Short mmCIF file of C-alpha atoms in Angstrom, two decimals:
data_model
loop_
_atom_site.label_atom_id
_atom_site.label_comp_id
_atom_site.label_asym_id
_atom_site.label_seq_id
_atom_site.Cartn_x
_atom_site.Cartn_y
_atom_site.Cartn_z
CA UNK A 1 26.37 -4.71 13.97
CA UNK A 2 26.74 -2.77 10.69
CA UNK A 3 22.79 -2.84 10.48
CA UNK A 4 22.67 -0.83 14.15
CA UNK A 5 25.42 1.91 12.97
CA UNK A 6 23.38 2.02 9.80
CA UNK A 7 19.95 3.10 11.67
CA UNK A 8 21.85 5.53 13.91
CA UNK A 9 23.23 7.39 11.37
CA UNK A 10 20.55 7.48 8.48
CA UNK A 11 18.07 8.93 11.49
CA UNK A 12 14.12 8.09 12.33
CA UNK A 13 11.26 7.61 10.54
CA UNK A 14 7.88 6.62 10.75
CA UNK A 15 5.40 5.20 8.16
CA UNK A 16 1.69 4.22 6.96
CA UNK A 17 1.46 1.46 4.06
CA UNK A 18 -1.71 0.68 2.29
CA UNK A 19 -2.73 -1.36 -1.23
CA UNK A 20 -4.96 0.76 -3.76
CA UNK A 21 -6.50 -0.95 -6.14
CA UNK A 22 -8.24 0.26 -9.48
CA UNK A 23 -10.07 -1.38 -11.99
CA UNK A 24 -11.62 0.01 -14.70
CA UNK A 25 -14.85 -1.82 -15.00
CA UNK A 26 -14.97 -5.06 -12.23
CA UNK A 27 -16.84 -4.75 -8.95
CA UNK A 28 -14.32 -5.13 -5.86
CA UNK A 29 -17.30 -5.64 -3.44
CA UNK A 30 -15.71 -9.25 -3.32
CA UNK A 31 -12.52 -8.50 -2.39
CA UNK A 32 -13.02 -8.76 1.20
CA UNK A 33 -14.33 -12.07 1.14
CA UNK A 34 -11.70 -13.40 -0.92
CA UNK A 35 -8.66 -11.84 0.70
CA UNK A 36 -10.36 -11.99 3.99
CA UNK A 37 -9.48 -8.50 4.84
CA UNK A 38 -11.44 -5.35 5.38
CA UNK A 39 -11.73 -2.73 2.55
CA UNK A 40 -12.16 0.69 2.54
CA UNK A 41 -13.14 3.90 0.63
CA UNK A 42 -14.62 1.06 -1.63
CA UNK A 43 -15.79 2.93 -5.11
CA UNK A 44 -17.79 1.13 -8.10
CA UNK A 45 -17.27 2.62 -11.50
CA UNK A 46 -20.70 4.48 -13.16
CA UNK A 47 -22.03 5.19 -9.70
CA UNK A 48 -21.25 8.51 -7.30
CA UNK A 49 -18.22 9.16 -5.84
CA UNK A 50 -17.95 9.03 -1.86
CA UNK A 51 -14.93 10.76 0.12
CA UNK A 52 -13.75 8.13 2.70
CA UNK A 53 -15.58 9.46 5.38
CA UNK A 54 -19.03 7.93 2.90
CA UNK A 55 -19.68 11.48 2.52
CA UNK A 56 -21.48 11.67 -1.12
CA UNK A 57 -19.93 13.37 -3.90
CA UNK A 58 -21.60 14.92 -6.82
CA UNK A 59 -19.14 13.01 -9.84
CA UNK A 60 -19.12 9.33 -10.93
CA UNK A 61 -16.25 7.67 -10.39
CA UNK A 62 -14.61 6.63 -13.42
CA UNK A 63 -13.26 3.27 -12.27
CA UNK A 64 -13.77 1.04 -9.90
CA UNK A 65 -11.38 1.26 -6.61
CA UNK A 66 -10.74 0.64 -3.33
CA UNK A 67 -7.95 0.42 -0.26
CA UNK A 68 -6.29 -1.76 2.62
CA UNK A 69 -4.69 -0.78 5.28
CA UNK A 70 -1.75 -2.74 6.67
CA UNK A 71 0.19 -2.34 10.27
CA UNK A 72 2.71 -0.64 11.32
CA UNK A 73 5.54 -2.79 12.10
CA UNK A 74 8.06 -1.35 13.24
CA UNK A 75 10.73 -0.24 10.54
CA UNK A 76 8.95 -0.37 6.49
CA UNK A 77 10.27 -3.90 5.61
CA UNK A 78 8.73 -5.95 8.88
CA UNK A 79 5.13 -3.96 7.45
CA UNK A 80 6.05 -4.85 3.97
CA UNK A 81 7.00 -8.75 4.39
CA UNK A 82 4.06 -9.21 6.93
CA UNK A 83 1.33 -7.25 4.05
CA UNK A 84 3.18 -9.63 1.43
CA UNK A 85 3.12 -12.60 3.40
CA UNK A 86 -0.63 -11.72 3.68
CA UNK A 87 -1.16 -11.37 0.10
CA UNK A 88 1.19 -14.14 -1.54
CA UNK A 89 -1.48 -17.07 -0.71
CA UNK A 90 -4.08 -14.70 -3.11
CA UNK A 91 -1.54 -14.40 -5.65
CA UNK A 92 -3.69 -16.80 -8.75
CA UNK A 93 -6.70 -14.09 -7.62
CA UNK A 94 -4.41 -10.82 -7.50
CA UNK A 95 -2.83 -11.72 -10.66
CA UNK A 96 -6.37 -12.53 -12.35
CA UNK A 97 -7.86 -9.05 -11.78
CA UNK A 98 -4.48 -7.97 -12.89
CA UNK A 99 -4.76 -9.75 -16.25
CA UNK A 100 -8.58 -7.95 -16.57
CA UNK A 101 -7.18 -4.59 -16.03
CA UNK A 102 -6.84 -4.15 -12.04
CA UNK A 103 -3.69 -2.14 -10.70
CA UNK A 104 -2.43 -2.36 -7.32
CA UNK A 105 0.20 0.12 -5.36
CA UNK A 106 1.56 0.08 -2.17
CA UNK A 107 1.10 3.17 -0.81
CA UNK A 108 4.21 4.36 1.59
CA UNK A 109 3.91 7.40 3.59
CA UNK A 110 7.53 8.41 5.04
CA UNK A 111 7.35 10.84 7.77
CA UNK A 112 10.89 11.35 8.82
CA UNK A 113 12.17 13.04 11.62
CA UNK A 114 15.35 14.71 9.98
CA UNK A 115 16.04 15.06 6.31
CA UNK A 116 18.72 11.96 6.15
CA UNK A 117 16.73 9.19 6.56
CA UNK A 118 16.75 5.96 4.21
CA UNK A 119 15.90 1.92 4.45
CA UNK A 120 16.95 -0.99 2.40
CA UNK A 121 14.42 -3.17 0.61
CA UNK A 122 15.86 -6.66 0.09
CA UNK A 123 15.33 -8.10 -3.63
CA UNK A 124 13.57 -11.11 -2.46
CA UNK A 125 10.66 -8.97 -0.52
CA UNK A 126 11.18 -6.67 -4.00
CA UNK A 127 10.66 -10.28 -6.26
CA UNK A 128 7.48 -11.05 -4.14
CA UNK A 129 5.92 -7.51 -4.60
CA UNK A 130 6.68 -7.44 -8.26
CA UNK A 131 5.53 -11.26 -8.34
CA UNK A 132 2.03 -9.83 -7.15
CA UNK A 133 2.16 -6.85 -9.31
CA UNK A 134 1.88 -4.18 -6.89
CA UNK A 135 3.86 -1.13 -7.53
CA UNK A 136 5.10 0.97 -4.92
CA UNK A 137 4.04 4.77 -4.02
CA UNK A 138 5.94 6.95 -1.92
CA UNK A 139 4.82 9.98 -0.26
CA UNK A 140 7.79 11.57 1.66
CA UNK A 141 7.14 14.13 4.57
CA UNK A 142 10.02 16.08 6.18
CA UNK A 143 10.29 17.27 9.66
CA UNK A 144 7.39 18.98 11.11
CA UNK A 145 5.20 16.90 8.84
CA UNK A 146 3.67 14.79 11.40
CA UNK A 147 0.58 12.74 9.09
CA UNK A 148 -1.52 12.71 11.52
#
């Protein structure tokens, strides 16, 4: 009950999640294979950039980098336990590209529909997400700031 009158008054939201990951050297080519989920915007460090479209760019990229994109589920923790619970079973991988320099960040893009708008993250999704090393990124759009 106090979870309802919590969500009516803190007001509506919507969101986009995503994992970046950087390395400065490795190839992430594999990453798909091993996580068994699709990549994209994947970059290798020495070669030329692309823009996510696979448009070209004329600069190197100076590490090596790539993204996943996670659904939508409903309110930001359901989309951040479900990527998680994705994740956790690749944790010995995860955590050896993080020991050879690899970073990873959720990306969290907040659209909200008013200006008071909030969620609660419990600590023991927050001890799995820190467990994998991921950091969390939050791009916050007011009203009027659809992200489409």
């Amino acid at each position: 009950p106090l979870r309802i009158q919590e969500a009516a008054l803190m007001g509506e939201y919507r969101h986009k999640l995503s994992l970046g990951i950087k390395h400065p050297s490795a190839d992430l080519s594999s990453l798909p294979k091993h996580l068994g989920m699709p990549v994209h915007n994947l970059q290798k460090a020495g070669e030329l950039r692309r823009t996510p479209k696979g448009r070209l760019l004329n600069t190197i990229a100076r590490e090596s980098s790539c993204g996943i994109e996670f659904e939508t589920l409903g309110d930001l923790p359901k989309s951040l336990e479900a990527a998680v619970a994705s994740l956790l079973p690749h944790k010995p991988y995860l955590n050896s590209l993080s020991d050879s320099g690899a970073t990873f960040r959720f990306f969290i893009g907040w659209f909200s529909e008013s200006w008071n708008t909030g969620e609660r993250l419990n600590w023991n999704l927050l001890r799995d997400i820190a467990n994998l090393r991921i950091s969390l990124d939050f791009d916050v759009y007011g009203p009027g700031e659809n992200g489409s």
